[in-house]
Amino acid sequence: MQLRRRNSLMYGLILGAWLLVVGWQVEEHQRVQTAAMNDLRNRSWGIADTLSAEVRALSFRETVFEDRLKPVLDELVASRTNQMTPSPGVISVVLLNSKGEPLVTAGNTNLIPAGILSEGEFWNSDNVTFVNPLWGPTLNSENNTNPVVILPPFPRGNFQTNGLFGTNINSGTNGMMPRDNGRPPDYGRPPDNFRPPDNGRPPENGRPPDFNPRRPGWMRYMSEEQFKTLAAQRELHGLVLCMSTTSLRTVATDDLWLRAMIIFFAAISAIGVGGAWRNLARTSELEIRLVRASELNSHLKEMNLAAAGLAHETRNPLNIIRGMAQMISKSDAPVGLREKARAMVDETDKVTAQLNEFINYSRPREVRRAKIPLNAAVAEVIRALDYDIAEKKIRVENKVEAVSIEADEQLLRQVLFNLLLNATQAVGEGGQIQFTARKNGATGVTLEIRDNGPGVPPEQRQEIFKPYFTTHQKGTGLGLAVVQQIVLAHGWEIQCLANEPQGAVFRISHLKPAVN
């Protein structure tokens, strides 16, 4: 019980350690995902700062024209496919006014969720949308914010710039498209359809009363109300940046495979440690059992010696009783008394035979190996039982090859004698017994004793080698037990098999051939 409790505690500790590794890897994977998200977030902030600097570089008096800003955004989105540029992964860019209306857009704006007004992050499976707060403001001397105003394109001309250096893409001029008269456009003139407001005052020096020379271009002629309305509609208040999450998913997938491999190898290690502990526990248990078996074996040896001594000492009184009974059976005593005396002699002989078998079984087996011709040993045993064989008219065949083995001669003859006697008792009158032996290469010899008797049932083929198990009325049950004891002392192996079509086979294998 204590060993089982200790094993359960150890297995629980191993499982707990593995679960700790699993939890650690899950936490590390989440940390890597968070780091990848922060990296993407930092990149979006960097892009926003870069774009803010570009807008400031293109602005004049906190205003910038849309046709100068649009190429910058287009180039930012186009850099998604060019790894040489500093901002790969940008899908779309939208600049918003204070009402959340788009001022300038670039890229695929269909991926941006509809109705985004509040700042924050919106993550999808393939992209992420960052909505930045008020973007790109400056402070004047009164600490009031002056947002950048994105003006629509010039009412006159059709000029395009690359948005970075202010150069004309088509003509190569410094940001100016030549007019029909060969002069650059007069951005200080109002448009043809412009009408100054009628405020009841005559213009001063040919200029409207609300003329403001600090305003850029044609906006100088706007009234203050018109300018505030335009500024309120075109002030830059927000940036929506949609970026691809391909890099995030790649990092997360690679890290997930790494964590899965760590968990897998940790599981293998846990199983290995558990198996090693199980083997160690079994080894310790076997050692304890061996110690107990050794103690029990010592005790059994002492009991065996005591029983053998008791059996030996018992034979002397039995011999006296047998002698006295034999004298009475041959005396002039009444007939009934003499018959009882003869019965006492027969019973005494049976008990003496059992005691002799028990003493023989309990005797220690000391094997003294020698070179023995197996054919000759079989022939001598057949001659020793010639009377019993002739009485039952049994035919015994010696087909053992001319091979010599290493064995104790006396013990080998006792094995052969017991097996032949057992076969003689098993077969009926006119039966057949056969001795065969064959070499199994150069490593061993196999000896078989076959008979055509009733055979041994399969459920009894292991039981017949146990002491005092017998199927014969006159048997003591120790003959085959002695055979197995001698066989094991030599390092051999004995089996009881079926002999087709009838009978039994006793096979002794792993006999060692004698070296010439």
Short mmCIF file of N, CA and C in Angstrom, two decimals, residues 258-403:
data_model
loop_
_atom_site.label_atom_id
_atom_site.label_comp_id
_atom_site.label_asym_id
_atom_site.label_seq_id
_atom_site.Cartn_x
_atom_site.Cartn_y
_atom_site.Cartn_z
N LEU A 258 6.74 25.79 -32.63
CA LEU A 258 7.84 25.64 -31.68
C LEU A 258 7.32 25.21 -30.31
N ARG A 259 6.26 25.87 -29.83
CA ARG A 259 5.72 25.51 -28.50
C ARG A 259 5.13 24.10 -28.52
N ALA A 260 4.49 23.73 -29.65
CA ALA A 260 3.94 22.38 -29.75
C ALA A 260 5.04 21.33 -29.69
N MET A 261 6.18 21.61 -30.36
CA MET A 261 7.30 20.66 -30.31
C MET A 261 7.86 20.56 -28.89
N ILE A 262 7.96 21.70 -28.21
CA ILE A 262 8.46 21.66 -26.83
C ILE A 262 7.53 20.85 -25.94
N ILE A 263 6.21 21.07 -26.10
CA ILE A 263 5.24 20.31 -25.30
C ILE A 263 5.31 18.83 -25.64
N PHE A 264 5.49 18.51 -26.95
CA PHE A 264 5.57 17.11 -27.37
C PHE A 264 6.78 16.42 -26.75
N PHE A 265 7.95 17.07 -26.85
CA PHE A 265 9.15 16.46 -26.27
C PHE A 265 9.08 16.43 -24.75
N ALA A 266 8.41 17.42 -24.16
CA ALA A 266 8.22 17.37 -22.71
C ALA A 266 7.34 16.19 -22.32
N ALA A 267 6.32 15.90 -23.14
CA ALA A 267 5.47 14.74 -22.88
C ALA A 267 6.26 13.45 -22.99
N ILE A 268 7.12 13.36 -24.03
CA ILE A 268 7.96 12.17 -24.17
C ILE A 268 8.89 12.03 -22.97
N SER A 269 9.47 13.15 -22.54
CA SER A 269 10.35 13.10 -21.36
C SER A 269 9.58 12.66 -20.12
N ALA A 270 8.36 13.19 -19.97
CA ALA A 270 7.56 12.79 -18.80
C ALA A 270 7.23 11.31 -18.85
N ILE A 271 6.89 10.81 -20.05
CA ILE A 271 6.60 9.38 -20.18
C ILE A 271 7.85 8.56 -19.87
N GLY A 272 9.02 9.05 -20.38
CA GLY A 272 10.27 8.34 -20.10
C GLY A 272 10.59 8.31 -18.62
N VAL A 273 10.41 9.46 -17.95
CA VAL A 273 10.68 9.49 -16.50
C VAL A 273 9.70 8.59 -15.76
N GLY A 274 8.42 8.62 -16.21
CA GLY A 274 7.44 7.73 -15.58
C GLY A 274 7.79 6.26 -15.77
N GLY A 275 8.22 5.92 -17.01
CA GLY A 275 8.62 4.54 -17.25
C GLY A 275 9.84 4.13 -16.44
N ALA A 276 10.82 5.08 -16.35
CA ALA A 276 12.01 4.78 -15.55
C ALA A 276 11.65 4.59 -14.08
N TRP A 277 10.75 5.46 -13.60
CA TRP A 277 10.33 5.29 -12.19
C TRP A 277 9.59 3.98 -12.00
N ARG A 278 8.76 3.61 -12.98
CA ARG A 278 8.02 2.35 -12.88
C ARG A 278 8.98 1.16 -12.85
N ASN A 279 10.00 1.21 -13.72
CA ASN A 279 10.99 0.13 -13.72
C ASN A 279 11.77 0.09 -12.41
N LEU A 280 12.10 1.30 -11.90
CA LEU A 280 12.82 1.35 -10.63
C LEU A 280 11.96 0.80 -9.50
N ALA A 281 10.66 1.16 -9.53
CA ALA A 281 9.77 0.65 -8.49
C ALA A 281 9.62 -0.87 -8.59
N ARG A 282 9.50 -1.35 -9.84
CA ARG A 282 9.39 -2.80 -10.01
C ARG A 282 10.67 -3.50 -9.58
N THR A 283 11.81 -2.88 -9.91
CA THR A 283 13.09 -3.48 -9.50
C THR A 283 13.19 -3.53 -7.98
N SER A 284 12.79 -2.44 -7.34
CA SER A 284 12.83 -2.44 -5.87
C SER A 284 11.89 -3.49 -5.30
N GLU A 285 10.70 -3.60 -5.91
CA GLU A 285 9.75 -4.60 -5.45
C GLU A 285 10.28 -6.01 -5.65
N LEU A 286 10.93 -6.23 -6.81
CA LEU A 286 11.50 -7.55 -7.07
C LEU A 286 12.65 -7.86 -6.11
N GLU A 287 13.44 -6.83 -5.80
CA GLU A 287 14.52 -7.06 -4.84
C GLU A 287 13.95 -7.46 -3.47
N ILE A 288 12.88 -6.77 -3.08
CA ILE A 288 12.25 -7.13 -1.81
C ILE A 288 11.72 -8.56 -1.86
N ARG A 289 11.09 -8.89 -3.00
CA ARG A 289 10.58 -10.25 -3.14
C ARG A 289 11.71 -11.28 -3.13
N LEU A 290 12.82 -10.92 -3.79
CA LEU A 290 13.96 -11.85 -3.80
C LEU A 290 14.51 -12.08 -2.40
N VAL A 291 14.55 -10.99 -1.62
CA VAL A 291 15.04 -11.14 -0.24
C VAL A 291 14.09 -12.04 0.55
N ARG A 292 12.78 -11.79 0.38
CA ARG A 292 11.82 -12.63 1.09
C ARG A 292 11.87 -14.07 0.59
N ALA A 293 12.03 -14.22 -0.75
CA ALA A 293 12.12 -15.58 -1.30
C ALA A 293 13.37 -16.29 -0.81
N SER A 294 14.46 -15.50 -0.70
CA SER A 294 15.70 -16.11 -0.19
C SER A 294 15.52 -16.58 1.25
N GLU A 295 14.85 -15.74 2.04
CA GLU A 295 14.60 -16.15 3.42
C GLU A 295 13.69 -17.38 3.47
N LEU A 296 12.64 -17.35 2.61
CA LEU A 296 11.74 -18.49 2.57
C LEU A 296 12.46 -19.74 2.07
N ASN A 297 13.35 -19.53 1.08
CA ASN A 297 14.09 -20.68 0.55
C ASN A 297 15.00 -21.29 1.60
N SER A 298 15.64 -20.40 2.36
CA SER A 298 16.49 -20.92 3.45
C SER A 298 15.66 -21.71 4.46
N HIS A 299 14.48 -21.15 4.76
CA HIS A 299 13.60 -21.85 5.69
C HIS A 299 13.14 -23.20 5.12
N LEU A 300 12.83 -23.19 3.81
CA LEU A 300 12.40 -24.44 3.18
C LEU A 300 13.53 -25.46 3.13
N LYS A 301 14.74 -24.98 2.91
CA LYS A 301 15.88 -25.91 2.91
C LYS A 301 16.03 -26.57 4.28
N GLU A 302 15.88 -25.74 5.32
CA GLU A 302 15.96 -26.31 6.66
C GLU A 302 14.84 -27.31 6.90
N MET A 303 13.63 -26.95 6.44
CA MET A 303 12.51 -27.89 6.59
C MET A 303 12.73 -29.13 5.75
N ASN A 304 13.33 -28.94 4.57
CA ASN A 304 13.58 -30.08 3.70
C ASN A 304 14.57 -31.05 4.34
N LEU A 305 15.63 -30.47 4.89
CA LEU A 305 16.60 -31.33 5.56
C LEU A 305 15.98 -32.04 6.77
N ALA A 306 15.15 -31.28 7.50
CA ALA A 306 14.50 -31.91 8.66
C ALA A 306 13.55 -33.02 8.22
N ALA A 307 12.79 -32.76 7.09
CA ALA A 307 11.87 -33.79 6.61
C ALA A 307 12.63 -35.00 6.07
N ALA A 308 13.75 -34.74 5.37
CA ALA A 308 14.54 -35.86 4.87
C ALA A 308 15.11 -36.68 6.03
N GLY A 309 15.57 -35.99 7.05
CA GLY A 309 16.08 -36.73 8.22
C GLY A 309 14.99 -37.53 8.90
N LEU A 310 13.79 -36.90 9.00
CA LEU A 310 12.67 -37.62 9.61
C LEU A 310 12.29 -38.84 8.78
N ALA A 311 12.28 -38.67 7.43
CA ALA A 311 11.96 -39.82 6.57
C ALA A 311 13.00 -40.91 6.70
N HIS A 312 14.26 -40.50 6.79
CA HIS A 312 15.32 -41.50 6.92
C HIS A 312 15.22 -42.24 8.24
N GLU A 313 14.92 -41.52 9.28
CA GLU A 313 14.78 -42.16 10.59
C GLU A 313 13.51 -43.01 10.67
N THR A 314 12.52 -42.67 9.86
CA THR A 314 11.27 -43.44 9.89
C THR A 314 11.44 -44.81 9.22
N ARG A 315 12.39 -44.90 8.29
CA ARG A 315 12.56 -46.19 7.60
C ARG A 315 13.03 -47.29 8.55
N ASN A 316 13.80 -46.93 9.55
CA ASN A 316 14.29 -47.97 10.48
C ASN A 316 13.15 -48.65 11.25
N PRO A 317 12.24 -47.92 11.88
CA PRO A 317 11.11 -48.60 12.52
C PRO A 317 10.26 -49.39 11.53
N LEU A 318 10.12 -48.83 10.29
CA LEU A 318 9.33 -49.56 9.30
C LEU A 318 10.01 -50.87 8.93
N ASN A 319 11.31 -50.86 8.83
CA ASN A 319 12.01 -52.11 8.52
C ASN A 319 11.84 -53.14 9.64
N ILE A 320 11.84 -52.63 10.90
CA ILE A 320 11.62 -53.56 12.03
C ILE A 320 10.21 -54.14 11.97
N ILE A 321 9.23 -53.22 11.70
CA ILE A 321 7.84 -53.68 11.62
C ILE A 321 7.69 -54.68 10.48
N ARG A 322 8.31 -54.37 9.33
CA ARG A 322 8.21 -55.27 8.18
C ARG A 322 8.83 -56.63 8.51
N GLY A 323 9.98 -56.60 9.19
CA GLY A 323 10.64 -57.89 9.53
C GLY A 323 9.78 -58.73 10.47
N MET A 324 9.18 -58.09 11.48
CA MET A 324 8.35 -58.83 12.41
C MET A 324 7.10 -59.36 11.72
N ALA A 325 6.50 -58.54 10.83
CA ALA A 325 5.31 -59.00 10.11
C ALA A 325 5.67 -60.14 9.17
N GLN A 326 6.83 -60.07 8.57
CA GLN A 326 7.25 -61.14 7.67
C GLN A 326 7.49 -62.45 8.46
N MET A 327 8.03 -62.34 9.67
CA MET A 327 8.23 -63.53 10.51
C MET A 327 6.88 -64.16 10.89
N ILE A 328 5.90 -63.30 11.19
CA ILE A 328 4.59 -63.84 11.55
C ILE A 328 3.95 -64.52 10.36
N SER A 329 4.14 -63.92 9.16
CA SER A 329 3.52 -64.52 7.97
C SER A 329 4.11 -65.87 7.62
N LYS A 330 5.35 -66.15 8.09
CA LYS A 330 6.00 -67.43 7.79
C LYS A 330 5.98 -68.39 8.99
N SER A 331 5.36 -67.98 10.06
CA SER A 331 5.32 -68.85 11.26
C SER A 331 4.08 -69.76 11.20
N ASP A 332 3.92 -70.51 12.27
CA ASP A 332 2.78 -71.43 12.37
C ASP A 332 1.57 -70.76 12.96
N ALA A 333 1.49 -69.49 12.85
CA ALA A 333 0.35 -68.74 13.39
C ALA A 333 -0.90 -69.06 12.59
N PRO A 334 -2.07 -68.74 13.14
CA PRO A 334 -3.33 -68.99 12.40
C PRO A 334 -3.30 -68.32 11.02
N VAL A 335 -4.13 -68.85 10.15
CA VAL A 335 -4.14 -68.35 8.76
C VAL A 335 -4.54 -66.87 8.72
N GLY A 336 -5.51 -66.47 9.45
CA GLY A 336 -5.95 -65.07 9.43
C GLY A 336 -4.85 -64.12 9.88
N LEU A 337 -4.10 -64.52 10.91
CA LEU A 337 -3.02 -63.68 11.39
C LEU A 337 -1.90 -63.58 10.37
N ARG A 338 -1.62 -64.72 9.69
CA ARG A 338 -0.56 -64.66 8.68
C ARG A 338 -0.95 -63.77 7.49
N GLU A 339 -2.25 -63.79 7.11
CA GLU A 339 -2.69 -62.91 6.01
C GLU A 339 -2.57 -61.44 6.42
N LYS A 340 -2.92 -61.14 7.66
CA LYS A 340 -2.76 -59.77 8.13
C LYS A 340 -1.29 -59.36 8.17
N ALA A 341 -0.43 -60.30 8.52
CA ALA A 341 1.01 -59.99 8.54
C ALA A 341 1.53 -59.71 7.14
N ARG A 342 1.08 -60.50 6.14
CA ARG A 342 1.50 -60.23 4.75
C ARG A 342 0.98 -58.86 4.27
N ALA A 343 -0.26 -58.50 4.67
CA ALA A 343 -0.79 -57.18 4.30
C ALA A 343 0.06 -56.07 4.93
N MET A 344 0.52 -56.31 6.17
CA MET A 344 1.39 -55.32 6.81
C MET A 344 2.71 -55.19 6.06
N VAL A 345 3.22 -56.30 5.55
CA VAL A 345 4.47 -56.24 4.77
C VAL A 345 4.27 -55.43 3.49
N ASP A 346 3.14 -55.64 2.79
CA ASP A 346 2.89 -54.89 1.54
C ASP A 346 2.74 -53.39 1.80
N GLU A 347 1.99 -53.05 2.84
CA GLU A 347 1.80 -51.63 3.14
C GLU A 347 3.10 -50.98 3.59
N THR A 348 3.90 -51.76 4.32
CA THR A 348 5.19 -51.22 4.75
C THR A 348 6.10 -50.99 3.55
N ASP A 349 6.04 -51.88 2.58
CA ASP A 349 6.83 -51.68 1.35
C ASP A 349 6.40 -50.43 0.60
N LYS A 350 5.08 -50.16 0.54
CA LYS A 350 4.60 -48.96 -0.14
C LYS A 350 5.11 -47.70 0.57
N VAL A 351 4.99 -47.69 1.90
CA VAL A 351 5.45 -46.51 2.64
C VAL A 351 6.95 -46.32 2.48
N THR A 352 7.68 -47.42 2.51
CA THR A 352 9.14 -47.33 2.35
C THR A 352 9.51 -46.79 0.97
N ALA A 353 8.77 -47.24 -0.05
CA ALA A 353 9.04 -46.72 -1.41
C ALA A 353 8.76 -45.23 -1.49
N GLN A 354 7.68 -44.77 -0.89
CA GLN A 354 7.38 -43.33 -0.88
C GLN A 354 8.45 -42.54 -0.12
N LEU A 355 8.91 -43.09 1.00
CA LEU A 355 9.97 -42.41 1.74
C LEU A 355 11.26 -42.34 0.93
N ASN A 356 11.57 -43.41 0.21
CA ASN A 356 12.77 -43.39 -0.63
C ASN A 356 12.66 -42.34 -1.74
N GLU A 357 11.46 -42.26 -2.34
CA GLU A 357 11.26 -41.25 -3.38
C GLU A 357 11.36 -39.84 -2.79
N PHE A 358 10.82 -39.63 -1.60
CA PHE A 358 10.88 -38.31 -0.99
C PHE A 358 12.32 -37.95 -0.65
N ILE A 359 13.07 -38.91 -0.11
CA ILE A 359 14.48 -38.63 0.21
C ILE A 359 15.26 -38.31 -1.07
N ASN A 360 14.95 -39.04 -2.14
CA ASN A 360 15.62 -38.79 -3.41
C ASN A 360 15.27 -37.40 -3.96
N TYR A 361 14.01 -37.00 -3.80
CA TYR A 361 13.57 -35.68 -4.29
C TYR A 361 14.18 -34.54 -3.46
N SER A 362 14.29 -34.73 -2.15
CA SER A 362 14.80 -33.68 -1.28
C SER A 362 16.31 -33.62 -1.24
N ARG A 363 16.99 -34.53 -1.90
CA ARG A 363 18.45 -34.54 -1.88
C ARG A 363 18.98 -33.41 -2.77
N PRO A 364 19.95 -32.64 -2.32
CA PRO A 364 20.54 -31.58 -3.17
C PRO A 364 21.19 -32.17 -4.41
N ARG A 365 21.01 -31.44 -5.54
CA ARG A 365 21.54 -31.93 -6.80
C ARG A 365 22.87 -31.25 -7.09
N GLU A 366 23.92 -31.99 -6.99
CA GLU A 366 25.25 -31.50 -7.34
C GLU A 366 25.65 -32.17 -8.65
N VAL A 367 25.67 -31.36 -9.71
CA VAL A 367 25.94 -31.88 -11.06
C VAL A 367 27.44 -31.98 -11.27
N ARG A 368 27.88 -33.16 -11.60
CA ARG A 368 29.29 -33.40 -11.95
C ARG A 368 29.32 -33.84 -13.42
N ARG A 369 29.62 -32.89 -14.27
CA ARG A 369 29.51 -33.13 -15.70
C ARG A 369 30.67 -33.99 -16.19
N ALA A 370 30.30 -34.83 -17.16
CA ALA A 370 31.28 -35.69 -17.82
C ALA A 370 30.78 -35.99 -19.23
N LYS A 371 31.65 -36.50 -20.05
CA LYS A 371 31.27 -36.86 -21.42
C LYS A 371 30.58 -38.22 -21.41
N ILE A 372 29.30 -38.20 -21.85
CA ILE A 372 28.51 -39.43 -21.80
C ILE A 372 27.94 -39.71 -23.18
N PRO A 373 28.17 -40.90 -23.73
CA PRO A 373 27.50 -41.28 -24.99
C PRO A 373 26.01 -41.48 -24.74
N LEU A 374 25.18 -40.69 -25.36
CA LEU A 374 23.75 -40.71 -25.09
C LEU A 374 23.12 -42.03 -25.53
N ASN A 375 23.56 -42.60 -26.65
CA ASN A 375 23.00 -43.87 -27.14
C ASN A 375 23.25 -45.00 -26.16
N ALA A 376 24.46 -45.04 -25.59
CA ALA A 376 24.79 -46.10 -24.64
C ALA A 376 24.00 -45.96 -23.35
N ALA A 377 23.80 -44.71 -22.88
CA ALA A 377 23.03 -44.50 -21.64
C ALA A 377 21.59 -44.95 -21.83
N VAL A 378 20.99 -44.69 -22.99
CA VAL A 378 19.61 -45.12 -23.26
C VAL A 378 19.54 -46.64 -23.30
N ALA A 379 20.53 -47.27 -23.92
CA ALA A 379 20.54 -48.73 -24.02
C ALA A 379 20.63 -49.39 -22.64
N GLU A 380 21.44 -48.82 -21.74
CA GLU A 380 21.56 -49.40 -20.39
C GLU A 380 20.24 -49.29 -19.63
N VAL A 381 19.54 -48.15 -19.77
CA VAL A 381 18.27 -47.98 -19.07
C VAL A 381 17.23 -48.96 -19.62
N ILE A 382 17.24 -49.20 -20.92
CA ILE A 382 16.28 -50.16 -21.51
C ILE A 382 16.55 -51.55 -20.96
N ARG A 383 17.83 -51.92 -20.81
CA ARG A 383 18.16 -53.23 -20.26
C ARG A 383 17.74 -53.33 -18.80
N ALA A 384 17.82 -52.25 -18.05
CA ALA A 384 17.44 -52.29 -16.63
C ALA A 384 15.94 -52.55 -16.46
N LEU A 385 15.13 -52.11 -17.39
CA LEU A 385 13.68 -52.33 -17.31
C LEU A 385 13.22 -53.42 -18.28
N ASP A 386 14.11 -54.29 -18.62
CA ASP A 386 13.78 -55.32 -19.61
C ASP A 386 12.66 -56.22 -19.12
N TYR A 387 12.64 -56.52 -17.79
CA TYR A 387 11.61 -57.42 -17.27
C TYR A 387 10.22 -56.80 -17.43
N ASP A 388 10.07 -55.51 -17.03
CA ASP A 388 8.77 -54.85 -17.16
C ASP A 388 8.35 -54.70 -18.62
N ILE A 389 9.32 -54.45 -19.47
CA ILE A 389 9.02 -54.28 -20.90
C ILE A 389 8.55 -55.60 -21.49
N ALA A 390 9.26 -56.69 -21.13
CA ALA A 390 8.88 -58.00 -21.69
C ALA A 390 7.53 -58.46 -21.13
N GLU A 391 7.25 -58.10 -19.87
CA GLU A 391 6.00 -58.54 -19.28
C GLU A 391 4.79 -57.96 -20.01
N LYS A 392 4.88 -56.71 -20.46
CA LYS A 392 3.77 -56.07 -21.17
C LYS A 392 3.93 -56.13 -22.69
N LYS A 393 4.95 -56.87 -23.13
CA LYS A 393 5.19 -57.04 -24.57
C LYS A 393 5.28 -55.68 -25.28
N ILE A 394 6.06 -54.76 -24.69
CA ILE A 394 6.22 -53.42 -25.26
C ILE A 394 7.43 -53.42 -26.20
N ARG A 395 7.27 -52.70 -27.30
CA ARG A 395 8.38 -52.59 -28.25
C ARG A 395 9.05 -51.22 -28.03
N VAL A 396 10.34 -51.31 -27.66
CA VAL A 396 11.11 -50.09 -27.39
C VAL A 396 12.17 -49.94 -28.48
N GLU A 397 12.18 -48.78 -29.11
CA GLU A 397 13.13 -48.49 -30.19
C GLU A 397 14.11 -47.41 -29.74
N ASN A 398 15.38 -47.70 -29.95
CA ASN A 398 16.45 -46.76 -29.61
C ASN A 398 17.00 -46.17 -30.92
N LYS A 399 16.50 -44.99 -31.28
CA LYS A 399 16.95 -44.34 -32.51
C LYS A 399 17.79 -43.10 -32.21
N VAL A 400 18.51 -43.16 -31.10
CA VAL A 400 19.35 -42.04 -30.72
C VAL A 400 20.63 -42.07 -31.56
N GLU A 401 21.00 -40.93 -32.08
CA GLU A 401 22.21 -40.83 -32.88
C GLU A 401 23.44 -41.01 -32.01
N ALA A 402 24.53 -41.29 -32.66
CA ALA A 402 25.81 -41.46 -31.95
C ALA A 402 26.33 -40.08 -31.57
N VAL A 403 25.84 -39.54 -30.45
CA VAL A 403 26.23 -38.22 -29.99
C VAL A 403 26.53 -38.30 -28.51
#
